[in-house]
PDB file of C-alpha atoms in Angstrom:
ATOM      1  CA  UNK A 237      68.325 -28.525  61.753  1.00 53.00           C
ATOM      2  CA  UNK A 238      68.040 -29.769  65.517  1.00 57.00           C
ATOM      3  CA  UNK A 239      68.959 -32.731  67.528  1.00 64.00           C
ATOM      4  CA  UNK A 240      66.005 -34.161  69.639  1.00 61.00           C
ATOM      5  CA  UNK A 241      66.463 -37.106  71.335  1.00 58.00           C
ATOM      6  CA  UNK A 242      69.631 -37.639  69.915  1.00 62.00           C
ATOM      7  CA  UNK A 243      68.421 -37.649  65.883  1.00 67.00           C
ATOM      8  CA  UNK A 244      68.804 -34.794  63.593  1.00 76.00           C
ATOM      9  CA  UNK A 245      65.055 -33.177  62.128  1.00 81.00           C
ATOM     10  CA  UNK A 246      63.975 -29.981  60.443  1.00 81.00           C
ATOM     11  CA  UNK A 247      61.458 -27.742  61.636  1.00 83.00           C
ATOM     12  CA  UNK A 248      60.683 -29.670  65.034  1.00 87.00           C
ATOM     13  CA  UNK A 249      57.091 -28.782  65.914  1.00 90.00           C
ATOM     14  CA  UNK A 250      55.386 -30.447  69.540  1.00 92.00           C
ATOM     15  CA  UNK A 251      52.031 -31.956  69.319  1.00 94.00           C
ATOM     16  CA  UNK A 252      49.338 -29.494  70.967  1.00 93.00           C
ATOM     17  CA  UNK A 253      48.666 -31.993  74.094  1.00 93.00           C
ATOM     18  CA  UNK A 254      52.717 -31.967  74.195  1.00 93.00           C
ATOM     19  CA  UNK A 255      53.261 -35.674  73.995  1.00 92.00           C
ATOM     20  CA  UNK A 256      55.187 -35.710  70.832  1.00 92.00           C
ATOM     21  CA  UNK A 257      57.478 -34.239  68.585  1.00 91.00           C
ATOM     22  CA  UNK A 258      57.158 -34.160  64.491  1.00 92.00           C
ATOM     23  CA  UNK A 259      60.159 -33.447  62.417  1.00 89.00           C
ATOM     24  CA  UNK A 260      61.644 -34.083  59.127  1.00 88.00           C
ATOM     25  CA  UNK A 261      64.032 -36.541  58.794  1.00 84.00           C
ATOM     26  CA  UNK A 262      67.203 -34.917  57.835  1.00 64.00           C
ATOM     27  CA  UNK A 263      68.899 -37.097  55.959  1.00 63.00           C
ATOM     28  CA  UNK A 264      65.559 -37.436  53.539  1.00 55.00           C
ATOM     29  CA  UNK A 265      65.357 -35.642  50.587  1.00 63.00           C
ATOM     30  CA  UNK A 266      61.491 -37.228  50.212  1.00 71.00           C
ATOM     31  CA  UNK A 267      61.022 -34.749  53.332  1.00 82.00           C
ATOM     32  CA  UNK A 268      59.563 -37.588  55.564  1.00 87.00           C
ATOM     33  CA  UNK A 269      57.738 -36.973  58.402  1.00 90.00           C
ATOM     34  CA  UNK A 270      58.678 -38.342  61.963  1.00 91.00           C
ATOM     35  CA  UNK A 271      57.325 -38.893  65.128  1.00 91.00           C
ATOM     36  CA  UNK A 272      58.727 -39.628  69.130  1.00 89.00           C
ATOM     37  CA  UNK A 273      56.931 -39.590  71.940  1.00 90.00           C
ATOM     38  CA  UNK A 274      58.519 -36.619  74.479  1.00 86.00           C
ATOM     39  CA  UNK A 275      59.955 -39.040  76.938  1.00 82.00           C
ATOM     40  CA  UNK A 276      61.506 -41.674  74.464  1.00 77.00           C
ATOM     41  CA  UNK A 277      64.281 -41.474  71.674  1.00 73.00           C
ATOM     42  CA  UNK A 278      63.446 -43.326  69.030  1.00 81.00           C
ATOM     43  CA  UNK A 279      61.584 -41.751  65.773  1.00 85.00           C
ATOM     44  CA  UNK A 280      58.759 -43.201  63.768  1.00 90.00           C
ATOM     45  CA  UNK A 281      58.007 -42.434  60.103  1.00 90.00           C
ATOM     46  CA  UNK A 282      54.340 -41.057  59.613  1.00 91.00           C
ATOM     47  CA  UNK A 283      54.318 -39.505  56.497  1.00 89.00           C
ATOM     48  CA  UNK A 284      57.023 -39.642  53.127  1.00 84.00           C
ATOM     49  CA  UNK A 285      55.009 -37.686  50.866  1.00 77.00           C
ATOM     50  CA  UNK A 286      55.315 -34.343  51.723  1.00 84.00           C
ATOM     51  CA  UNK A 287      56.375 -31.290  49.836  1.00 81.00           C
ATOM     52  CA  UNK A 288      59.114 -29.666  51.581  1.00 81.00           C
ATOM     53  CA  UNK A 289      59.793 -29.466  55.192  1.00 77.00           C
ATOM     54  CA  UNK A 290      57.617 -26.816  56.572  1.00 81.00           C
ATOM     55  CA  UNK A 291      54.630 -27.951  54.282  1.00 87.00           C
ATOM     56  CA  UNK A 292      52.787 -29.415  57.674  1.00 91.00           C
ATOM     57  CA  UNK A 293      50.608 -28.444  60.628  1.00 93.00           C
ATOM     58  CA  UNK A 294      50.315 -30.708  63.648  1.00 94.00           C
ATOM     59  CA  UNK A 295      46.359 -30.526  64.862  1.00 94.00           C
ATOM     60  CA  UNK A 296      44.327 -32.378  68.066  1.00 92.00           C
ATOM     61  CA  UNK A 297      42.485 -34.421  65.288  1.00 93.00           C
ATOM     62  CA  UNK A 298      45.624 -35.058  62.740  1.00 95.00           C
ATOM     63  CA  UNK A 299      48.283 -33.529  60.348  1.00 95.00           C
ATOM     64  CA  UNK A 300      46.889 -31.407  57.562  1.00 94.00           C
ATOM     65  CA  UNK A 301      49.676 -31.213  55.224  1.00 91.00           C
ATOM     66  CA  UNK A 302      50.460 -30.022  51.351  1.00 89.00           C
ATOM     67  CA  UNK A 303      51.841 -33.463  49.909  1.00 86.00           C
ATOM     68  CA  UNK A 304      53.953 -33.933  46.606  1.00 85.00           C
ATOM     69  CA  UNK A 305      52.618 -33.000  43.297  1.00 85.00           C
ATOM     70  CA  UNK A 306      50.266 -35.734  42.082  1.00 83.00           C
ATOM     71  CA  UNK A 307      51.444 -36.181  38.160  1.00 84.00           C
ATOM     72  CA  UNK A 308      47.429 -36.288  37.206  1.00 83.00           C
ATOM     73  CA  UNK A 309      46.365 -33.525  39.418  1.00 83.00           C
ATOM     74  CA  UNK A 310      49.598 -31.183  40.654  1.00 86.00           C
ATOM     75  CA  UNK A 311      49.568 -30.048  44.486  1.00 87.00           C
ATOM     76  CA  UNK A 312      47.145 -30.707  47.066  1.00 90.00           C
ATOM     77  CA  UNK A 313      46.075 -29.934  51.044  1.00 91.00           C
ATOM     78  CA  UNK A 314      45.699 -33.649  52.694  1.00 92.00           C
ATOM     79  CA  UNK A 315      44.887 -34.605  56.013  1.00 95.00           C
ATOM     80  CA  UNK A 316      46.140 -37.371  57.797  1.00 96.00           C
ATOM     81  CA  UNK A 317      43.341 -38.515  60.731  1.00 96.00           C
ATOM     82  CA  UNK A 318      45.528 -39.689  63.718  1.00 93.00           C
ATOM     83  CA  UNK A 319      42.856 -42.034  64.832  1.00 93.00           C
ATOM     84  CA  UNK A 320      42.296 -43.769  62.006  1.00 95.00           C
ATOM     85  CA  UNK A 321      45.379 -43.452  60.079  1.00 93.00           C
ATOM     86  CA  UNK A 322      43.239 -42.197  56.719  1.00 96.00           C
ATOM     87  CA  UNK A 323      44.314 -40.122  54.435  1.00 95.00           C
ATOM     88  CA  UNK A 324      41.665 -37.443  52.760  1.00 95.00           C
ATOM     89  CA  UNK A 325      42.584 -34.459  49.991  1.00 93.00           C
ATOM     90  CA  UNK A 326      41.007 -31.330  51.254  1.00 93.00           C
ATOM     91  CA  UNK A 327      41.955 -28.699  48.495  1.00 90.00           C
ATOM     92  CA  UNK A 328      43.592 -29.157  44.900  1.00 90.00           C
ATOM     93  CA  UNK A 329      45.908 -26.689  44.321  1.00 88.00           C
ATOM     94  CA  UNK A 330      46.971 -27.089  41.077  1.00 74.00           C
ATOM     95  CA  UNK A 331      50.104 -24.897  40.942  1.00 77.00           C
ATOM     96  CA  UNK A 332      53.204 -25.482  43.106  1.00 78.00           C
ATOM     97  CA  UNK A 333      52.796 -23.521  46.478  1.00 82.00           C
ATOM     98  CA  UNK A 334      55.438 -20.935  46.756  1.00 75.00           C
ATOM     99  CA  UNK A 335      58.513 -21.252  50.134  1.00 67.00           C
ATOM    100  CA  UNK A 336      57.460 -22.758  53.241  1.00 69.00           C
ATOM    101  CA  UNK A 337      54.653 -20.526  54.138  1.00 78.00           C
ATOM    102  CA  UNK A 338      51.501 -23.589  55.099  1.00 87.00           C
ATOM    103  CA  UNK A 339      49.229 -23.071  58.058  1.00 89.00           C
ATOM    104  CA  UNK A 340      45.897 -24.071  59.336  1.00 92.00           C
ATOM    105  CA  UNK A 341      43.756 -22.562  61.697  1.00 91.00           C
ATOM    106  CA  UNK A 342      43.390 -23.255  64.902  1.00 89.00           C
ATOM    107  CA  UNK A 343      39.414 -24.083  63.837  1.00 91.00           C
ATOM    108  CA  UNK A 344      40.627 -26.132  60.899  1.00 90.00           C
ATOM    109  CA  UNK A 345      38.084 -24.083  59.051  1.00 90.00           C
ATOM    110  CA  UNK A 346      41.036 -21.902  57.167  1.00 89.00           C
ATOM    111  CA  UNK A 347      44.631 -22.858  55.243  1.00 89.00           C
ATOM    112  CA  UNK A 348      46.808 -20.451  54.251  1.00 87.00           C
ATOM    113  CA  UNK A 349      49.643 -21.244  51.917  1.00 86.00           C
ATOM    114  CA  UNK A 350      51.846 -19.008  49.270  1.00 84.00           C
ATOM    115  CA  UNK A 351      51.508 -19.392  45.534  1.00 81.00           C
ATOM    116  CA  UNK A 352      53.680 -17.804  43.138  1.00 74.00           C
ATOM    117  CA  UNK A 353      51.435 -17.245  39.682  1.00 73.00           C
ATOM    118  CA  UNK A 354      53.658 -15.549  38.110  1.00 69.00           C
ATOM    119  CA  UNK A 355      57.834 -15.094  38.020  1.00 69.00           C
ATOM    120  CA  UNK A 356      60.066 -13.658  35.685  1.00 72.00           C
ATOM    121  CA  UNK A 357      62.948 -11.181  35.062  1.00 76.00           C
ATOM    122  CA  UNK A 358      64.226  -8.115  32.946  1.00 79.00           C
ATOM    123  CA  UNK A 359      67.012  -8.500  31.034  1.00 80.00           C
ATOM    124  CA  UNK A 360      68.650  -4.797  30.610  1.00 75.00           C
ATOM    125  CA  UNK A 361      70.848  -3.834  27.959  1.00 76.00           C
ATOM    126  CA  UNK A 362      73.307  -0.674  29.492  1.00 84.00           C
ATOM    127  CA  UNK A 363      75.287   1.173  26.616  1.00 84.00           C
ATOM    128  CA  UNK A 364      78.269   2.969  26.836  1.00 80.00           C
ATOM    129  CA  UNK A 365      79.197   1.099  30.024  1.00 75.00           C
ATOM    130  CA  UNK A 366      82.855   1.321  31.169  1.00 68.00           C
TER     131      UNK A 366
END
């Protein structure tokens, strides 16, 4: 967690023409997404549906970002269009994406995320132990 501008946010990232700063509200546990411009110091929600705090990639064009599981349809890669303020799912994912690890291209062609398929554990049974 940081302070900018006075307000506490996780994972702080500036907007590539370096007017803004997005963060995560810190006090949120819905991971909402915030917003000030560099010179002022007040936040502005733009997003409250994401899936954990580094689950978002600031773009030129808009936020591409991996949004809480739908109960229908599980995970899914969403862009938010700055412009116009729509909304669009670019990839289901099904399964639950695995840590933090989200990213986009600088193209926008590619995402890379994590996804665990498969966890488990060994139980072991030691005899004679003293």
């Amino acid at each position: 967690m940081v302070v900018v501008n006075n307000s506490r946010v996780w994972a702080p990232v500036e907007s590539p023409d370096g007017k803004f700063i997005y963060g995560i509200k810190a006090d949120a546990e819905m991971h909402t997404l915030v917003r000030t411009p560099v010179e002022r110091k007040e936040f502005k929600q733009i997003l409250d549906s994401l899936n954990n705090y580094r689950s978002y990639v600031v773009t030129e064009k808009g936020i591409y970002f991996i949004s809480r599981p739908d109960p229908a349809r599980g995970y899914s890669i969403r862009f938010l269009e700055l412009a116009t303020g729509n909304i669009k799912t670019i990839a289901e994912l099904g399964k639950q994406p695995c840590g933090d690890w989200f990213t986009v291209s600088p193209d926008s062609r590619w995402a890379l995320y994590a996804q665990t398929d498969q966890a488990g554990s060994d139980l072991m049974l030691v005899e004679n132990f003293h």
